Each structure stands twice: as C-alpha cells, then as structure tokens.
Amino acid sequence: MSVNQAVVFELSGVRYGIDVIRVQEIIRMVDITPVSEADANVEGIINLRGQVLPVINLSRRLGLTEKEWDRESRIIVVESGDKKIGYIVDRVFEVGTYSLEEVEDPSGVGGQINFLSGIIKKKDHMWLLLNLSEVA
C-alpha cells in the first residue's frame, strides 16, 4: 500500500489538500501589492526573497465565502510548471498522509468538481484534494 502526503488546509470551514510534492513552502501573510487589471482572483504580487510571485485568493477562485485574513491565514507557495504561485488559505492544519484506497471519486459532490482530484475520508473528518492544474 503506497502512502501519499498532502498539505491539509482550511477554506470557509472545509478541509482541502494539495499534494505535498507541489508545495514549495508555507509562509505567513505578508503585504500583497495589488496589480491593476489583473484577473479578479489575483490578490496581487509579493516579493519572496527577490522573486516576484502572483498571489491568488483561493477562496474567491473556488467561489467560496471569503474570510478576513487573520494571524492563522497563510500563503501556500506551489510550483506550477516553470513558475511559482502563492495561494491564500484560511489556515494550515498539517501534512497528512493517505493511501490510494482512501481516495474517493469526487463526481458525486456536484458543483465545481473539476477543481477536485479526489475526496479523502478519514476517521473523524475528510479532505477535498485539489487539482491544481485546474485551479491555476
């Protein structure tokens, strides 16, 4: 049985996961510079150790209720092809493990399932695995 890992985080009270292999780092909220005429989901850009990264409001991108940022809010920096992108999340819980046997097909969920690659059912909670290639 192969074991996979995902960074588990929260958006609008729901747990989501991103494959840990795609995650470069997780940072606290920093000042985000707005960019005029950017896509509505782009919150702006940040300077991360000399590299300029676009930052996407993931709640807005997924059509969820946006929460005001607080001390638990984070930016998850992921690698997308040859570039890095930051995603704002409400909070990060853990790096969780799961087996392929725990992954269920998201097609029964309805709504924006193209964003989802699967549903992980744990004993006391579940995560929705994001398909980042559909989110970016």
Short mmCIF file of N, CA and C in Angstrom, two decimals:
data_model
loop_
_atom_site.label_atom_id
_atom_site.label_comp_id
_atom_site.label_asym_id
_atom_site.label_seq_id
_atom_site.Cartn_x
_atom_site.Cartn_y
_atom_site.Cartn_z
N MET A 1 0.85 -1.18 0.00
CA MET A 1 0.00 0.00 0.00
C MET A 1 0.89 1.24 0.00
N SER A 2 0.76 2.07 -1.03
CA SER A 2 1.60 3.27 -1.09
C SER A 2 0.95 4.39 -0.29
N VAL A 3 1.80 5.19 0.34
CA VAL A 3 1.33 6.29 1.17
C VAL A 3 1.67 7.60 0.48
N ASN A 4 0.70 8.49 0.40
CA ASN A 4 0.89 9.82 -0.18
C ASN A 4 0.74 10.85 0.91
N GLN A 5 1.23 12.06 0.65
CA GLN A 5 1.13 13.14 1.62
C GLN A 5 0.50 14.36 0.96
N ALA A 6 -0.25 15.10 1.78
CA ALA A 6 -0.88 16.33 1.31
C ALA A 6 -0.79 17.38 2.41
N VAL A 7 -0.59 18.63 2.00
CA VAL A 7 -0.71 19.75 2.93
C VAL A 7 -2.21 19.99 3.10
N VAL A 8 -2.68 19.87 4.34
CA VAL A 8 -4.11 20.00 4.63
C VAL A 8 -4.36 21.39 5.20
N PHE A 9 -5.32 22.09 4.59
CA PHE A 9 -5.61 23.47 4.99
C PHE A 9 -7.12 23.70 4.97
N GLU A 10 -7.52 24.87 5.45
CA GLU A 10 -8.94 25.19 5.54
C GLU A 10 -9.31 26.39 4.69
N LEU A 11 -10.46 26.29 4.05
CA LEU A 11 -11.10 27.40 3.33
C LEU A 11 -12.58 27.35 3.68
N SER A 12 -13.12 28.42 4.21
CA SER A 12 -14.55 28.50 4.54
C SER A 12 -15.04 27.31 5.36
N GLY A 13 -14.24 26.87 6.31
CA GLY A 13 -14.64 25.80 7.20
C GLY A 13 -14.50 24.40 6.64
N VAL A 14 -13.96 24.25 5.44
CA VAL A 14 -13.80 22.94 4.80
C VAL A 14 -12.31 22.65 4.65
N ARG A 15 -11.93 21.38 4.90
CA ARG A 15 -10.53 20.98 4.75
C ARG A 15 -10.25 20.58 3.30
N TYR A 16 -9.15 21.10 2.81
CA TYR A 16 -8.67 20.78 1.47
C TYR A 16 -7.25 20.25 1.58
N GLY A 17 -6.80 19.58 0.53
CA GLY A 17 -5.43 19.10 0.50
C GLY A 17 -4.79 19.38 -0.84
N ILE A 18 -3.48 19.63 -0.79
CA ILE A 18 -2.66 19.79 -2.00
C ILE A 18 -1.51 18.81 -1.87
N ASP A 19 -1.22 18.08 -2.93
CA ASP A 19 -0.11 17.13 -2.92
C ASP A 19 1.15 17.83 -2.43
N VAL A 20 1.78 17.26 -1.42
CA VAL A 20 2.95 17.88 -0.79
C VAL A 20 4.09 18.08 -1.78
N ILE A 21 4.15 17.27 -2.81
CA ILE A 21 5.23 17.39 -3.81
C ILE A 21 5.15 18.74 -4.52
N ARG A 22 3.95 19.29 -4.69
CA ARG A 22 3.78 20.57 -5.38
C ARG A 22 4.09 21.78 -4.50
N VAL A 23 4.08 21.59 -3.17
CA VAL A 23 4.24 22.70 -2.23
C VAL A 23 5.71 23.01 -2.01
N GLN A 24 6.09 24.26 -2.26
CA GLN A 24 7.47 24.70 -2.03
C GLN A 24 7.67 25.15 -0.59
N GLU A 25 6.71 25.93 -0.09
CA GLU A 25 6.79 26.41 1.29
C GLU A 25 5.46 27.02 1.69
N ILE A 26 5.33 27.25 2.99
CA ILE A 26 4.14 27.89 3.54
C ILE A 26 4.63 29.09 4.33
N ILE A 27 4.08 30.27 4.02
CA ILE A 27 4.54 31.49 4.70
C ILE A 27 3.36 32.20 5.37
N ARG A 28 3.69 33.00 6.37
CA ARG A 28 2.68 33.85 7.00
C ARG A 28 2.26 34.92 6.00
N MET A 29 1.11 35.51 6.25
CA MET A 29 0.64 36.60 5.39
C MET A 29 1.65 37.74 5.41
N VAL A 30 1.89 38.30 4.25
CA VAL A 30 2.77 39.45 4.09
C VAL A 30 2.00 40.51 3.31
N ASP A 31 2.58 41.69 3.20
CA ASP A 31 1.93 42.73 2.39
C ASP A 31 1.86 42.28 0.94
N ILE A 32 0.68 42.39 0.37
CA ILE A 32 0.44 42.00 -1.01
C ILE A 32 0.21 43.27 -1.81
N THR A 33 0.98 43.43 -2.89
CA THR A 33 0.85 44.60 -3.75
C THR A 33 -0.22 44.34 -4.81
N PRO A 34 -1.30 45.13 -4.82
CA PRO A 34 -2.34 44.94 -5.83
C PRO A 34 -1.79 45.21 -7.23
N VAL A 35 -2.35 44.51 -8.21
CA VAL A 35 -1.97 44.71 -9.60
C VAL A 35 -3.22 45.12 -10.36
N SER A 36 -3.18 46.31 -10.96
CA SER A 36 -4.36 46.78 -11.69
C SER A 36 -4.60 45.91 -12.91
N GLU A 37 -5.85 45.72 -13.22
CA GLU A 37 -6.29 44.95 -14.38
C GLU A 37 -5.89 43.49 -14.34
N ALA A 38 -5.57 42.99 -13.14
CA ALA A 38 -5.27 41.56 -13.01
C ALA A 38 -6.58 40.79 -12.94
N ASP A 39 -6.51 39.50 -13.16
CA ASP A 39 -7.66 38.63 -13.01
C ASP A 39 -8.28 38.86 -11.63
N ALA A 40 -9.60 38.75 -11.52
CA ALA A 40 -10.30 39.02 -10.26
C ALA A 40 -9.84 38.12 -9.12
N ASN A 41 -9.33 36.94 -9.44
CA ASN A 41 -8.87 36.00 -8.40
C ASN A 41 -7.47 36.32 -7.90
N VAL A 42 -6.74 37.15 -8.64
CA VAL A 42 -5.38 37.51 -8.25
C VAL A 42 -5.46 38.64 -7.23
N GLU A 43 -4.98 38.34 -6.02
CA GLU A 43 -4.99 39.34 -4.96
C GLU A 43 -3.91 40.38 -5.20
N GLY A 44 -2.81 39.95 -5.85
CA GLY A 44 -1.70 40.85 -6.12
C GLY A 44 -0.41 40.06 -6.25
N ILE A 45 0.71 40.72 -5.93
CA ILE A 45 2.01 40.07 -6.01
C ILE A 45 2.77 40.29 -4.71
N ILE A 46 3.71 39.37 -4.44
CA ILE A 46 4.60 39.52 -3.29
C ILE A 46 6.03 39.35 -3.75
N ASN A 47 6.95 39.86 -2.94
CA ASN A 47 8.37 39.68 -3.18
C ASN A 47 8.85 38.64 -2.17
N LEU A 48 9.16 37.45 -2.66
CA LEU A 48 9.62 36.36 -1.80
C LEU A 48 11.10 36.13 -2.06
N ARG A 49 11.92 36.69 -1.19
CA ARG A 49 13.38 36.58 -1.31
C ARG A 49 13.87 36.94 -2.72
N GLY A 50 13.36 38.07 -3.24
CA GLY A 50 13.81 38.57 -4.53
C GLY A 50 13.05 38.04 -5.73
N GLN A 51 12.14 37.11 -5.51
CA GLN A 51 11.34 36.57 -6.61
C GLN A 51 9.91 37.10 -6.48
N VAL A 52 9.39 37.68 -7.56
CA VAL A 52 8.03 38.22 -7.56
C VAL A 52 7.06 37.08 -7.90
N LEU A 53 6.07 36.89 -7.01
CA LEU A 53 5.10 35.81 -7.19
C LEU A 53 3.68 36.37 -7.24
N PRO A 54 2.84 35.86 -8.14
CA PRO A 54 1.43 36.22 -8.08
C PRO A 54 0.79 35.48 -6.90
N VAL A 55 -0.18 36.14 -6.27
CA VAL A 55 -0.88 35.53 -5.14
C VAL A 55 -2.37 35.47 -5.49
N ILE A 56 -2.92 34.26 -5.43
CA ILE A 56 -4.31 34.03 -5.78
C ILE A 56 -5.13 33.83 -4.50
N ASN A 57 -6.27 34.49 -4.45
CA ASN A 57 -7.20 34.30 -3.35
C ASN A 57 -7.96 33.00 -3.65
N LEU A 58 -7.56 31.92 -2.98
CA LEU A 58 -8.10 30.60 -3.32
C LEU A 58 -9.59 30.49 -3.00
N SER A 59 -10.05 31.13 -1.93
CA SER A 59 -11.50 31.11 -1.63
C SER A 59 -12.29 31.73 -2.78
N ARG A 60 -11.83 32.87 -3.25
CA ARG A 60 -12.50 33.56 -4.36
C ARG A 60 -12.45 32.70 -5.62
N ARG A 61 -11.30 32.11 -5.89
CA ARG A 61 -11.12 31.29 -7.09
C ARG A 61 -12.09 30.10 -7.12
N LEU A 62 -12.34 29.54 -5.92
CA LEU A 62 -13.21 28.37 -5.84
C LEU A 62 -14.68 28.75 -5.61
N GLY A 63 -14.96 30.05 -5.55
CA GLY A 63 -16.33 30.50 -5.37
C GLY A 63 -16.85 30.33 -3.95
N LEU A 64 -15.94 30.33 -2.98
CA LEU A 64 -16.31 30.16 -1.57
C LEU A 64 -16.44 31.51 -0.88
N THR A 65 -17.03 31.50 0.29
CA THR A 65 -17.13 32.72 1.10
C THR A 65 -15.73 33.11 1.56
N GLU A 66 -15.39 34.37 1.36
CA GLU A 66 -14.06 34.84 1.76
C GLU A 66 -14.06 35.25 3.23
N LYS A 67 -13.00 34.87 3.91
CA LYS A 67 -12.83 35.21 5.32
C LYS A 67 -11.79 36.32 5.41
N GLU A 68 -11.97 37.21 6.36
CA GLU A 68 -10.95 38.24 6.56
C GLU A 68 -9.67 37.58 7.07
N TRP A 69 -8.54 38.01 6.56
CA TRP A 69 -7.28 37.40 6.97
C TRP A 69 -7.00 37.69 8.43
N ASP A 70 -6.38 36.71 9.09
CA ASP A 70 -6.00 36.88 10.48
C ASP A 70 -4.64 36.22 10.72
N ARG A 71 -4.28 36.05 11.98
CA ARG A 71 -2.94 35.52 12.29
C ARG A 71 -2.77 34.06 11.86
N GLU A 72 -3.87 33.35 11.58
CA GLU A 72 -3.77 31.97 11.12
C GLU A 72 -3.71 31.87 9.59
N SER A 73 -4.02 32.94 8.89
CA SER A 73 -4.01 32.92 7.42
C SER A 73 -2.59 32.67 6.92
N ARG A 74 -2.48 31.95 5.83
CA ARG A 74 -1.17 31.61 5.26
C ARG A 74 -1.21 31.73 3.74
N ILE A 75 -0.01 31.79 3.18
CA ILE A 75 0.16 31.70 1.73
C ILE A 75 0.92 30.41 1.46
N ILE A 76 0.31 29.53 0.69
CA ILE A 76 0.97 28.28 0.30
C ILE A 76 1.60 28.54 -1.06
N VAL A 77 2.92 28.42 -1.12
CA VAL A 77 3.66 28.64 -2.37
C VAL A 77 3.82 27.29 -3.06
N VAL A 78 3.30 27.21 -4.28
CA VAL A 78 3.37 25.95 -5.03
C VAL A 78 4.10 26.18 -6.34
N GLU A 79 4.62 25.09 -6.86
CA GLU A 79 5.26 25.12 -8.16
C GLU A 79 4.23 24.72 -9.20
N SER A 80 4.08 25.56 -10.20
CA SER A 80 3.12 25.29 -11.27
C SER A 80 3.88 25.40 -12.59
N GLY A 81 4.28 24.26 -13.12
CA GLY A 81 5.11 24.27 -14.32
C GLY A 81 6.45 24.89 -14.01
N ASP A 82 6.80 25.96 -14.72
CA ASP A 82 8.10 26.60 -14.51
C ASP A 82 7.99 27.85 -13.64
N LYS A 83 6.84 28.07 -12.99
CA LYS A 83 6.69 29.26 -12.15
C LYS A 83 6.14 28.88 -10.78
N LYS A 84 6.23 29.84 -9.87
CA LYS A 84 5.68 29.65 -8.53
C LYS A 84 4.48 30.57 -8.36
N ILE A 85 3.49 30.08 -7.62
CA ILE A 85 2.27 30.83 -7.35
C ILE A 85 1.96 30.70 -5.87
N GLY A 86 1.47 31.78 -5.27
CA GLY A 86 1.03 31.74 -3.88
C GLY A 86 -0.48 31.66 -3.82
N TYR A 87 -0.99 30.81 -2.93
CA TYR A 87 -2.43 30.68 -2.71
C TYR A 87 -2.75 31.06 -1.27
N ILE A 88 -3.66 32.00 -1.07
CA ILE A 88 -4.06 32.40 0.27
C ILE A 88 -5.07 31.39 0.80
N VAL A 89 -4.81 30.88 2.02
CA VAL A 89 -5.73 29.95 2.68
C VAL A 89 -6.03 30.47 4.09
N ASP A 90 -7.14 30.01 4.66
CA ASP A 90 -7.55 30.49 5.98
C ASP A 90 -6.60 30.01 7.08
N ARG A 91 -6.19 28.75 7.01
CA ARG A 91 -5.19 28.23 7.93
C ARG A 91 -4.70 26.88 7.44
N VAL A 92 -3.52 26.50 7.92
CA VAL A 92 -2.92 25.22 7.55
C VAL A 92 -2.98 24.32 8.78
N PHE A 93 -3.42 23.07 8.58
CA PHE A 93 -3.51 22.12 9.68
C PHE A 93 -2.27 21.26 9.84
N GLU A 94 -1.89 20.58 8.75
CA GLU A 94 -0.87 19.54 8.87
C GLU A 94 -0.41 19.09 7.49
N VAL A 95 0.62 18.25 7.52
CA VAL A 95 0.94 17.44 6.36
C VAL A 95 0.36 16.07 6.71
N GLY A 96 -0.72 15.72 6.03
CA GLY A 96 -1.41 14.47 6.33
C GLY A 96 -1.04 13.38 5.34
N THR A 97 -1.19 12.15 5.78
CA THR A 97 -0.90 11.01 4.92
C THR A 97 -2.21 10.31 4.54
N TYR A 98 -2.19 9.71 3.37
CA TYR A 98 -3.35 8.95 2.91
C TYR A 98 -2.89 7.89 1.93
N SER A 99 -3.68 6.85 1.79
CA SER A 99 -3.40 5.81 0.81
C SER A 99 -4.38 5.97 -0.35
N LEU A 100 -4.04 5.39 -1.47
CA LEU A 100 -4.93 5.48 -2.63
C LEU A 100 -6.28 4.82 -2.35
N GLU A 101 -6.30 3.86 -1.42
CA GLU A 101 -7.55 3.20 -1.05
C GLU A 101 -8.51 4.17 -0.35
N GLU A 102 -7.99 5.25 0.24
CA GLU A 102 -8.83 6.22 0.93
C GLU A 102 -9.39 7.30 -0.01
N VAL A 103 -8.95 7.32 -1.25
CA VAL A 103 -9.38 8.35 -2.20
C VAL A 103 -10.67 7.92 -2.89
N GLU A 104 -11.67 8.78 -2.80
CA GLU A 104 -12.94 8.52 -3.48
C GLU A 104 -13.12 9.49 -4.64
N ASP A 105 -13.88 9.06 -5.62
CA ASP A 105 -14.19 9.87 -6.79
C ASP A 105 -15.05 11.07 -6.37
N PRO A 106 -14.67 12.28 -6.79
CA PRO A 106 -15.44 13.47 -6.39
C PRO A 106 -16.68 13.73 -7.23
N SER A 107 -16.98 12.89 -8.21
CA SER A 107 -18.06 13.20 -9.14
C SER A 107 -19.43 13.30 -8.46
N GLY A 108 -19.62 12.68 -7.32
CA GLY A 108 -20.90 12.75 -6.63
C GLY A 108 -21.11 14.04 -5.85
N VAL A 109 -20.08 14.88 -5.77
CA VAL A 109 -20.15 16.10 -4.98
C VAL A 109 -21.00 17.16 -5.66
N GLY A 110 -20.93 17.24 -6.98
CA GLY A 110 -21.63 18.29 -7.72
C GLY A 110 -20.81 19.57 -7.71
N GLY A 111 -21.31 20.60 -8.34
CA GLY A 111 -20.62 21.89 -8.36
C GLY A 111 -19.32 21.84 -9.14
N GLN A 112 -18.32 22.53 -8.62
CA GLN A 112 -17.03 22.71 -9.30
C GLN A 112 -16.10 21.52 -9.11
N ILE A 113 -16.51 20.33 -9.54
CA ILE A 113 -15.69 19.16 -9.28
C ILE A 113 -14.43 19.10 -10.13
N ASN A 114 -14.34 19.90 -11.20
CA ASN A 114 -13.11 19.88 -11.99
C ASN A 114 -11.92 20.36 -11.16
N PHE A 115 -12.18 21.10 -10.07
CA PHE A 115 -11.11 21.53 -9.17
C PHE A 115 -10.63 20.39 -8.28
N LEU A 116 -11.40 19.33 -8.18
CA LEU A 116 -11.10 18.25 -7.24
C LEU A 116 -10.54 17.03 -7.95
N SER A 117 -9.51 16.43 -7.34
CA SER A 117 -8.99 15.18 -7.88
C SER A 117 -9.44 13.99 -7.04
N GLY A 118 -10.00 14.26 -5.86
CA GLY A 118 -10.49 13.17 -5.02
C GLY A 118 -10.96 13.67 -3.68
N ILE A 119 -11.58 12.76 -2.94
CA ILE A 119 -12.03 13.03 -1.57
C ILE A 119 -11.37 12.00 -0.67
N ILE A 120 -10.70 12.48 0.36
CA ILE A 120 -10.03 11.60 1.32
C ILE A 120 -10.91 11.52 2.56
N LYS A 121 -11.37 10.31 2.88
CA LYS A 121 -12.20 10.12 4.07
C LYS A 121 -11.33 9.55 5.19
N LYS A 122 -11.21 10.34 6.25
CA LYS A 122 -10.51 9.91 7.45
C LYS A 122 -11.54 9.53 8.51
N LYS A 123 -11.07 9.05 9.65
CA LYS A 123 -11.99 8.59 10.69
C LYS A 123 -12.94 9.69 11.16
N ASP A 124 -12.41 10.89 11.45
CA ASP A 124 -13.25 11.94 12.02
C ASP A 124 -13.40 13.18 11.14
N HIS A 125 -12.91 13.13 9.92
CA HIS A 125 -13.04 14.27 9.01
C HIS A 125 -12.69 13.81 7.58
N MET A 126 -12.82 14.72 6.63
CA MET A 126 -12.40 14.41 5.26
C MET A 126 -11.73 15.63 4.65
N TRP A 127 -10.95 15.39 3.59
CA TRP A 127 -10.29 16.46 2.85
C TRP A 127 -10.74 16.36 1.41
N LEU A 128 -10.83 17.51 0.77
CA LEU A 128 -11.07 17.55 -0.66
C LEU A 128 -9.72 17.82 -1.32
N LEU A 129 -9.24 16.88 -2.12
CA LEU A 129 -7.95 17.05 -2.79
C LEU A 129 -8.11 17.95 -4.00
N LEU A 130 -7.33 19.03 -4.04
CA LEU A 130 -7.42 19.98 -5.15
C LEU A 130 -6.58 19.52 -6.33
N ASN A 131 -7.11 19.74 -7.50
CA ASN A 131 -6.41 19.51 -8.75
C ASN A 131 -5.84 20.87 -9.17
N LEU A 132 -4.58 21.13 -8.81
CA LEU A 132 -4.00 22.46 -9.03
C LEU A 132 -3.94 22.87 -10.49
N SER A 133 -3.84 21.92 -11.39
CA SER A 133 -3.77 22.30 -12.80
C SER A 133 -5.10 22.93 -13.25
N GLU A 134 -6.20 22.65 -12.56
CA GLU A 134 -7.49 23.27 -12.87
C GLU A 134 -7.70 24.57 -12.11
N VAL A 135 -6.95 24.76 -11.03
CA VAL A 135 -7.12 25.94 -10.18
C VAL A 135 -6.33 27.12 -10.72
N ALA A 136 -5.09 26.88 -11.17
CA ALA A 136 -4.18 27.96 -11.58
C ALA A 136 -4.69 28.74 -12.76
#
